[in-house]
Short mmCIF file of C-alpha atoms in Angstrom, two decimals:
data_model
loop_
_atom_site.label_atom_id
_atom_site.label_comp_id
_atom_site.label_asym_id
_atom_site.label_seq_id
_atom_site.Cartn_x
_atom_site.Cartn_y
_atom_site.Cartn_z
CA UNK Z 6 241.31 -13.95 48.11
CA UNK Z 7 239.37 -15.35 50.90
CA UNK Z 8 235.57 -14.80 51.21
CA UNK Z 9 234.50 -14.69 55.17
CA UNK Z 10 230.96 -14.29 56.37
CA UNK Z 11 230.72 -12.70 59.95
CA UNK Z 12 227.07 -13.41 61.40
CA UNK Z 13 226.31 -10.89 64.47
CA UNK Z 14 224.22 -11.30 67.21
CA UNK Z 15 220.67 -10.11 66.71
CA UNK Z 16 220.76 -7.25 68.93
CA UNK Z 17 222.72 -4.40 67.41
CA UNK Z 18 223.95 -3.61 64.32
CA UNK Z 19 226.92 -3.37 62.20
CA UNK Z 20 228.58 -0.62 61.67
CA UNK Z 21 227.96 0.14 65.27
CA UNK Z 22 225.99 2.84 65.25
CA UNK Z 23 223.90 1.73 68.47
CA UNK Z 24 226.96 0.70 70.62
CA UNK Z 25 227.75 -2.99 71.66
CA UNK Z 26 231.73 -4.09 71.96
CA UNK Z 27 231.30 -7.01 69.51
CA UNK Z 28 229.66 -4.60 67.31
CA UNK Z 29 232.56 -2.00 67.71
CA UNK Z 30 235.10 -4.69 67.10
CA UNK Z 31 233.25 -5.69 63.83
CA UNK Z 32 233.15 -2.21 62.42
CA UNK Z 33 237.13 -1.99 63.14
CA UNK Z 34 237.52 -4.95 60.75
CA UNK Z 35 235.54 -3.13 58.31
CA UNK Z 36 237.53 0.16 58.73
CA UNK Z 37 240.85 -1.65 58.44
CA UNK Z 38 239.70 -3.25 55.34
CA UNK Z 39 239.46 -0.12 53.80
CA UNK Z 40 242.77 0.24 54.10
CA UNK Z 41 244.55 -3.01 53.97
CA UNK Z 42 241.83 -5.19 51.64
CA UNK Z 43 243.12 -8.78 52.38
CA UNK Z 44 240.10 -10.83 53.09
CA UNK Z 45 236.29 -10.12 51.34
CA UNK Z 46 233.97 -9.61 54.48
CA UNK Z 47 230.53 -9.88 54.28
CA UNK Z 48 228.77 -8.80 57.57
CA UNK Z 49 225.12 -10.19 58.66
CA UNK Z 50 223.60 -8.10 61.16
CA UNK Z 51 219.82 -6.79 62.24
CA UNK Z 52 218.58 -4.21 60.44
CA UNK Z 53 218.93 -0.74 61.42
CA UNK Z 54 218.20 2.55 59.31
CA UNK Z 55 221.53 4.40 60.82
CA UNK Z 56 223.58 1.16 59.99
CA UNK Z 57 222.49 0.71 56.60
CA UNK Z 58 223.37 4.91 56.18
CA UNK Z 59 226.82 3.96 57.76
CA UNK Z 60 227.64 1.39 55.65
CA UNK Z 61 227.36 3.35 52.55
CA UNK Z 62 230.87 4.29 53.10
CA UNK Z 63 232.46 0.86 52.67
CA UNK Z 64 234.04 -0.35 49.25
CA UNK Z 65 235.53 -3.70 50.34
CA UNK Z 66 232.80 -5.02 53.03
CA UNK Z 67 229.22 -5.94 52.14
CA UNK Z 68 226.56 -5.51 54.81
CA UNK Z 69 223.15 -7.74 54.82
CA UNK Z 70 220.49 -6.51 56.87
CA UNK Z 71 217.91 -9.18 58.63
CA UNK Z 72 214.65 -7.52 60.40
CA UNK Z 73 214.32 -8.60 63.87
CA UNK Z 74 211.71 -7.95 66.33
CA UNK Z 75 212.67 -8.41 69.92
CA UNK Z 76 210.20 -8.95 72.44
CA UNK Z 77 212.38 -7.51 75.47
CA UNK Z 78 214.99 -5.13 75.63
CA UNK Z 79 217.58 -7.49 76.75
CA UNK Z 80 221.03 -8.34 76.06
CA UNK Z 81 221.75 -12.08 75.95
CA UNK Z 82 223.83 -13.54 73.42
CA UNK Z 83 223.13 -17.58 74.40
CA UNK Z 84 219.05 -17.24 75.19
CA UNK Z 85 217.68 -19.51 72.51
CA UNK Z 86 213.83 -18.11 71.99
CA UNK Z 87 211.83 -17.96 68.58
CA UNK Z 88 213.25 -14.56 67.73
CA UNK Z 89 217.37 -16.30 67.85
CA UNK Z 90 215.32 -19.27 65.54
CA UNK Z 91 213.93 -17.02 63.03
CA UNK Z 92 217.02 -14.64 62.83
CA UNK Z 93 219.23 -17.77 62.52
CA UNK Z 94 217.05 -19.25 59.61
CA UNK Z 95 217.30 -16.17 57.62
CA UNK Z 96 220.92 -15.97 57.95
CA UNK Z 97 220.96 -19.61 56.49
CA UNK Z 98 219.06 -18.68 53.83
CA UNK Z 99 221.69 -15.67 53.03
CA UNK Z 100 224.75 -18.02 53.55
CA UNK Z 101 223.33 -20.34 51.22
CA UNK Z 102 222.90 -17.89 48.81
CA UNK Z 103 226.33 -17.35 48.62
CA UNK Z 104 229.81 -18.79 48.36
CA UNK Z 105 231.43 -18.25 51.53
CA UNK Z 106 235.07 -19.76 52.44
CA UNK Z 107 234.02 -19.73 56.12
CA UNK Z 108 231.48 -18.59 58.30
CA UNK Z 109 232.19 -16.73 61.39
CA UNK Z 110 229.46 -16.81 64.23
CA UNK Z 111 229.85 -14.09 66.78
CA UNK Z 112 229.51 -15.20 70.25
CA UNK Z 113 228.26 -18.70 68.56
CA UNK Z 114 227.11 -21.47 70.85
CA UNK Z 115 225.53 -24.76 70.02
CA UNK Z 116 222.14 -22.96 69.95
CA UNK Z 117 223.64 -20.96 66.84
CA UNK Z 118 224.62 -23.88 64.89
CA UNK Z 119 223.44 -23.76 61.02
CA UNK Z 120 223.86 -27.46 60.14
CA UNK Z 121 223.63 -26.54 56.23
CA UNK Z 122 227.10 -25.06 56.82
CA UNK Z 123 229.98 -27.41 55.99
CA UNK Z 124 231.57 -28.12 59.12
CA UNK Z 125 235.25 -27.35 58.12
CA UNK Z 126 233.83 -23.68 57.40
CA UNK Z 127 232.54 -23.12 60.95
CA UNK Z 128 234.10 -20.82 63.24
CA UNK Z 129 232.86 -19.15 66.26
CA UNK Z 130 234.24 -16.18 67.88
CA UNK Z 131 233.49 -16.16 71.66
CA UNK Z 132 233.64 -12.84 73.55
CA UNK Z 133 231.99 -13.80 76.89
CA UNK Z 134 233.70 -15.52 80.24
CA UNK Z 135 231.19 -18.55 79.84
CA UNK Z 136 233.33 -21.26 78.92
CA UNK Z 137 231.42 -24.11 77.16
CA UNK Z 138 232.33 -27.62 76.58
CA UNK Z 139 232.25 -29.79 73.42
CA UNK Z 140 231.96 -26.62 71.06
CA UNK Z 141 234.62 -28.31 68.73
CA UNK Z 142 231.97 -31.05 67.83
CA UNK Z 143 230.27 -28.00 66.24
CA UNK Z 144 232.86 -25.59 64.78
CA UNK Z 145 236.08 -26.38 63.02
CA UNK Z 146 237.88 -23.44 65.20
CA UNK Z 147 237.11 -21.35 67.92
CA UNK Z 148 238.31 -17.63 68.42
CA UNK Z 149 238.74 -16.28 71.84
CA UNK Z 150 239.29 -12.55 73.02
CA UNK Z 151 242.36 -13.44 75.15
CA UNK Z 152 244.79 -16.00 76.22
CA UNK Z 153 243.13 -15.88 79.68
CA UNK Z 154 239.94 -17.22 77.89
CA UNK Z 155 242.34 -19.78 75.83
CA UNK Z 156 243.99 -20.95 78.86
CA UNK Z 157 240.31 -21.72 80.71
CA UNK Z 158 239.48 -23.90 77.60
CA UNK Z 159 242.83 -25.68 77.74
CA UNK Z 160 242.13 -26.31 81.23
CA UNK Z 161 238.35 -26.93 81.74
CA UNK Z 162 237.38 -28.79 78.58
CA UNK Z 163 238.49 -31.33 76.08
CA UNK Z 164 238.64 -28.93 73.33
CA UNK Z 165 241.82 -29.65 71.18
CA UNK Z 166 244.37 -27.03 71.69
CA UNK Z 167 244.78 -26.19 68.08
CA UNK Z 168 240.98 -25.63 68.02
CA UNK Z 169 241.20 -22.56 70.26
CA UNK Z 170 242.69 -19.39 68.97
CA UNK Z 171 243.24 -16.27 70.82
CA UNK Z 172 242.39 -13.23 69.04
CA UNK Z 173 243.08 -10.19 71.63
CA UNK Z 174 240.88 -7.04 71.37
CA UNK Z 175 241.70 -3.62 70.16
CA UNK Z 176 240.82 -0.18 69.19
CA UNK Z 177 241.68 2.47 66.85
CA UNK Z 178 243.86 4.37 69.09
CA UNK Z 179 243.97 7.60 67.56
CA UNK Z 180 240.16 7.89 68.53
CA UNK Z 181 241.21 8.19 72.35
CA UNK Z 182 244.67 9.89 72.24
CA UNK Z 183 242.76 12.87 70.19
CA UNK Z 184 243.04 15.96 72.83
CA UNK Z 185 239.89 18.65 72.84
CA UNK Z 186 240.58 22.43 73.57
CA UNK Z 187 240.74 23.75 77.20
CA UNK Z 188 237.32 25.57 76.24
CA UNK Z 189 235.71 22.50 75.49
CA UNK Z 190 237.12 21.01 78.74
CA UNK Z 191 235.59 23.82 80.67
CA UNK Z 192 232.36 23.53 78.80
CA UNK Z 193 232.23 19.92 79.60
CA UNK Z 194 233.02 20.07 83.32
CA UNK Z 195 230.05 22.72 83.60
CA UNK Z 196 228.13 20.33 81.63
CA UNK Z 197 228.70 17.78 84.32
CA UNK Z 198 228.68 20.23 87.44
CA UNK Z 199 232.57 19.63 87.64
CA UNK Z 200 234.70 22.40 88.96
CA UNK Z 201 238.15 23.16 87.77
CA UNK Z 202 239.67 21.55 90.99
CA UNK Z 203 238.01 18.64 90.90
CA UNK Z 204 239.74 15.04 90.55
CA UNK Z 205 237.45 13.24 88.21
CA UNK Z 206 237.55 9.29 88.34
CA UNK Z 207 235.64 7.84 85.69
CA UNK Z 208 233.83 4.34 85.19
CA UNK Z 209 233.10 3.25 81.64
CA UNK Z 210 230.60 0.03 81.07
CA UNK Z 211 227.59 -1.72 81.30
CA UNK Z 212 225.81 -0.53 84.68
CA UNK Z 213 225.58 -4.39 85.56
CA UNK Z 214 226.32 -5.85 88.92
CA UNK Z 215 229.39 -8.14 87.37
CA UNK Z 216 230.96 -5.21 86.28
CA UNK Z 217 231.64 -4.00 89.92
CA UNK Z 218 230.12 -0.33 89.60
CA UNK Z 219 228.28 -1.15 93.10
CA UNK Z 220 231.29 -1.61 94.39
CA UNK Z 221 233.12 1.15 93.13
CA UNK Z 222 230.53 3.53 94.43
CA UNK Z 223 230.58 2.14 97.65
CA UNK Z 224 234.48 2.40 97.80
CA UNK Z 225 234.05 5.93 96.63
CA UNK Z 226 231.99 6.86 99.53
CA UNK Z 227 234.48 5.99 101.66
CA UNK Z 228 237.28 7.76 100.39
CA UNK Z 229 238.84 9.98 102.76
CA UNK Z 230 239.74 12.15 99.94
CA UNK Z 231 236.36 12.36 98.77
CA UNK Z 232 235.56 16.04 98.85
CA UNK Z 233 238.05 16.60 96.29
CA UNK Z 234 236.61 14.27 93.52
CA UNK Z 235 234.03 13.64 91.46
CA UNK Z 236 232.77 10.18 89.95
CA UNK Z 237 231.32 9.86 86.59
CA UNK Z 238 229.81 6.41 85.73
CA UNK Z 239 229.31 6.48 82.02
CA UNK Z 240 226.77 3.91 80.69
CA UNK Z 241 223.83 2.03 80.68
CA UNK Z 242 222.92 -1.59 81.16
CA UNK Z 243 221.76 -2.05 77.51
CA UNK Z 244 224.19 0.33 75.54
CA UNK Z 245 222.44 2.89 73.09
CA UNK Z 246 219.19 0.94 74.28
CA UNK Z 247 218.64 3.02 77.29
CA UNK Z 248 216.76 1.06 79.95
CA UNK Z 249 216.50 1.24 83.62
CA UNK Z 250 217.05 -1.91 85.87
CA UNK Z 251 216.46 -2.44 89.43
CA UNK Z 252 220.10 -2.95 89.94
CA UNK Z 253 220.75 0.49 88.20
CA UNK Z 254 217.82 1.99 90.83
CA UNK Z 255 219.73 0.17 93.52
CA UNK Z 256 222.98 2.29 92.40
CA UNK Z 257 220.98 5.47 91.88
CA UNK Z 258 219.67 5.00 95.57
CA UNK Z 259 223.15 4.23 96.79
CA UNK Z 260 224.74 7.47 95.19
CA UNK Z 261 221.56 9.71 96.27
CA UNK Z 262 223.45 11.26 99.41
CA UNK Z 263 226.22 11.99 96.93
CA UNK Z 264 224.69 12.94 93.91
CA UNK Z 265 226.33 16.32 93.78
CA UNK Z 266 229.67 14.19 93.45
CA UNK Z 267 228.68 11.07 91.64
CA UNK Z 268 227.22 11.61 88.16
CA UNK Z 269 225.62 9.29 85.81
CA UNK Z 270 225.97 10.04 82.32
CA UNK Z 271 223.89 7.41 80.77
CA UNK Z 272 225.38 5.85 77.41
CA UNK Z 273 227.80 8.13 75.70
CA UNK Z 274 228.67 7.03 71.67
CA UNK Z 275 231.95 5.30 71.48
CA UNK Z 276 233.12 8.00 69.53
CA UNK Z 277 232.49 10.63 72.20
CA UNK Z 278 234.03 8.58 75.13
CA UNK Z 279 237.54 10.18 74.39
CA UNK Z 280 236.43 13.68 75.28
CA UNK Z 281 235.22 12.58 78.90
CA UNK Z 282 238.66 10.60 79.35
CA UNK Z 283 240.12 14.29 78.64
CA UNK Z 284 238.62 15.88 81.78
CA UNK Z 285 239.21 13.00 83.57
CA UNK Z 286 242.04 11.81 86.21
CA UNK Z 287 242.02 8.14 86.66
CA UNK Z 288 239.84 5.42 85.01
CA UNK Z 289 238.59 2.72 87.42
CA UNK Z 290 237.68 -0.63 85.73
CA UNK Z 291 236.63 -2.94 88.92
CA UNK Z 292 235.18 -5.74 87.31
CA UNK Z 293 234.05 -8.83 90.10
CA UNK Z 294 233.69 -11.63 87.30
CA UNK Z 295 236.39 -12.99 84.77
CA UNK Z 296 236.73 -9.96 82.45
CA UNK Z 297 237.53 -11.83 79.01
CA UNK Z 298 239.21 -9.16 77.82
CA UNK Z 299 237.81 -5.44 78.94
CA UNK Z 300 237.99 -3.19 75.87
CA UNK Z 301 237.50 -0.06 78.62
CA UNK Z 302 240.82 -0.92 79.83
CA UNK Z 303 242.54 0.12 76.40
CA UNK Z 304 240.32 2.83 75.82
CA UNK Z 305 241.48 4.36 79.37
CA UNK Z 306 245.05 3.71 78.32
CA UNK Z 307 244.93 4.87 74.52
CA UNK Z 308 243.79 8.46 76.42
CA UNK Z 309 246.71 8.33 78.92
CA UNK Z 310 245.30 7.90 82.00
CA UNK Z 311 246.73 5.78 84.99
CA UNK Z 312 244.18 3.00 85.87
CA UNK Z 313 242.88 1.19 88.79
CA UNK Z 314 241.22 -2.42 88.24
CA UNK Z 315 240.38 -5.39 89.62
CA UNK Z 316 242.32 -8.60 89.02
CA UNK Z 317 239.45 -10.14 87.06
CA UNK Z 318 240.08 -12.40 84.43
CA UNK Z 319 242.53 -11.30 81.22
CA UNK Z 320 242.81 -7.61 82.77
CA UNK Z 321 246.31 -8.29 84.65
CA UNK Z 322 247.60 -9.48 81.19
CA UNK Z 323 246.47 -6.36 79.75
CA UNK Z 324 247.84 -3.67 82.45
CA UNK Z 325 251.15 -3.90 85.30
CA UNK Z 326 251.99 -1.85 87.90
CA UNK Z 327 253.79 0.67 86.13
CA UNK Z 328 250.18 1.88 84.78
CA UNK Z 329 247.52 0.52 87.42
CA UNK Z 330 247.04 -0.61 90.75
CA UNK Z 331 245.46 -3.95 90.70
CA UNK Z 332 243.18 -4.79 93.49
CA UNK Z 333 242.54 -8.11 94.53
CA UNK Z 334 238.96 -9.21 94.62
CA UNK Z 335 239.10 -10.36 97.92
CA UNK Z 336 236.60 -9.95 101.24
CA UNK Z 337 238.13 -6.27 101.80
CA UNK Z 338 237.54 -5.34 98.03
CA UNK Z 339 235.70 -2.42 98.69
CA UNK Z 340 237.84 -1.00 101.42
CA UNK Z 341 241.21 -2.05 99.06
CA UNK Z 342 239.33 0.02 96.29
CA UNK Z 343 239.02 3.14 98.39
CA UNK Z 344 242.65 3.19 99.40
CA UNK Z 345 243.68 2.67 95.87
CA UNK Z 346 241.41 5.68 94.98
CA UNK Z 347 242.77 7.80 97.91
CA UNK Z 348 246.36 7.13 96.50
CA UNK Z 349 246.20 8.05 93.10
CA UNK Z 350 243.46 11.05 93.53
CA UNK Z 351 246.08 12.48 96.14
CA UNK Z 352 249.37 12.03 94.26
CA UNK Z 353 249.20 14.11 90.76
CA UNK Z 354 253.07 13.11 90.08
CA UNK Z 355 252.45 9.55 90.06
CA UNK Z 356 249.07 9.76 87.85
CA UNK Z 357 251.41 11.41 85.28
CA UNK Z 358 253.82 8.88 85.27
CA UNK Z 359 251.49 6.13 85.35
CA UNK Z 360 249.45 7.54 82.38
CA UNK Z 361 252.49 8.17 80.20
CA UNK Z 362 253.13 4.11 81.06
CA UNK Z 363 249.61 3.42 79.67
CA UNK Z 364 250.13 5.24 76.67
CA UNK Z 365 253.18 3.20 75.95
CA UNK Z 366 251.63 -0.42 76.80
CA UNK Z 367 248.56 0.09 74.88
CA UNK Z 368 250.25 0.29 71.17
CA UNK Z 369 249.84 -3.26 70.59
CA UNK Z 370 246.28 -3.03 70.82
CA UNK Z 371 245.89 -0.91 67.68
CA UNK Z 372 243.41 -1.88 64.94
CA UNK Z 373 245.74 -2.40 62.07
CA UNK Z 374 247.57 -5.45 64.32
CA UNK Z 375 243.79 -6.75 65.12
CA UNK Z 376 242.96 -6.91 61.53
CA UNK Z 377 246.19 -8.34 60.58
CA UNK Z 378 245.95 -10.84 63.17
CA UNK Z 379 242.44 -11.72 61.93
CA UNK Z 380 243.61 -12.30 58.57
CA UNK Z 381 246.46 -14.37 59.70
CA UNK Z 382 244.29 -16.43 61.67
CA UNK Z 383 242.08 -17.09 58.72
CA UNK Z 384 244.74 -17.81 56.32
CA UNK Z 385 246.42 -20.33 58.78
CA UNK Z 386 243.14 -22.09 59.37
CA UNK Z 387 242.72 -22.47 55.36
CA UNK Z 388 246.04 -23.78 54.93
CA UNK Z 389 245.69 -26.05 57.64
CA UNK Z 390 242.19 -27.53 56.14
CA UNK Z 391 243.71 -27.69 52.63
CA UNK Z 392 246.72 -29.63 54.15
CA UNK Z 393 244.13 -31.86 55.71
CA UNK Z 394 242.22 -32.54 52.90
#
C-alpha cells in the first residue's frame, strides 16, 4: 500500500475545523479513507487545538501539526516570506524522518520546493486559477482541480500533457441533501429577518472582488422583483478568520440603502451551510475571474437549488441550461445578472424544475468518487514511475 504525505498550506488546519476549501477537500480524503482504506495518508498542517481533537477519530490517517505564527491575517498561498520558509523547513524535517512514496504539496509552486525530496516523489496539487510555466521541472506530476485548468496548462505552457492530471472536486453529497424541519426553517428565517413569503437568493463564498459579490449586489438592487426578495451573503474574505477589508466595507456601504433586504451572515461553518440552503430558493455564483472549479456550485446543486452563474472558468463544465442560467461576463454583466434574477425569482415552477436537474447532475461529484479517483491517479503515477525505472 502506498504511503502518501499531503502537505497543507500554512493558514488553516486539517481536519477543516477553521474552514478553507483546500482543507475541506483534504478532510474528505481522510473521511473516505476510513471507509475504503486504499492508501496510507499522512497530513502535515498548521497546529490547531480543535483540529488535533477532530483528528482523533481517524484510524487510517495520520496528522502532524506544525506551529506557525502568521504576521498578518491574509490568505495567500504563494507568498514567499519568512513564515513560509520556516514552515517548509519544519515540513522537510518531518518528511525526512519518514518513508513516503509520494509527497503532495497543496498549492505547490516553485517557492514550495523541498529539494531533499527525490524528484519522482514530488507532486503538486493546484487549486487556483494561476497558470505557472515550468512546474514540470520541479514536480513529477501536477494535479489540477478541473479539465478547464488542465486545458489552460496544455494551451499556455510547455508542460507535457502526461504531467498535468485533472482531479475534479467533490463534496459529501449527503451533507447538503439533508432537510431541516419546518420549525427549524421558521426559526432560521426569523434569525435573518426573512418573512415566509420572501424569495431567498443566496451567495456563498469569500467576499472578495473576484467572486463577483459586488456585481451581485448591484444586480439585486436594480431587480424589478426586488421587493419580494432577500439576498443572503454568506462568507467572509478569510473564512473562519473573520476580518473586514476595505472591499467589504465598500460592499456594506453599497448595501446600506437596502439593509433590510441584503443580509450579511459572515462566515458560516461548512456543516451548517445546508440549513441556509434549506431556506433558499436560488443560489448565485457570479464569479468574474476564471473560476478553477467552484465547490459552492456543487454544494448548491446537492441542495437541490436552481443556479444563476457566470460563465467563469470551469463553471460551465459543471452546470448546464437545465439547472442554471449562465450569464456571460460582458459589459452589461450586471444588467443581465439582474434579468436572470428577475426571471428565476418570478417563476416557482421553473425553479423547482431546475432544482431537480441540479440534484441529478451533481451525483458524479460525491466524495467516494473523488477518493477513488485520487487513489487511482496515485497508483497510475506509481506504475508509470516503475515502468520508467
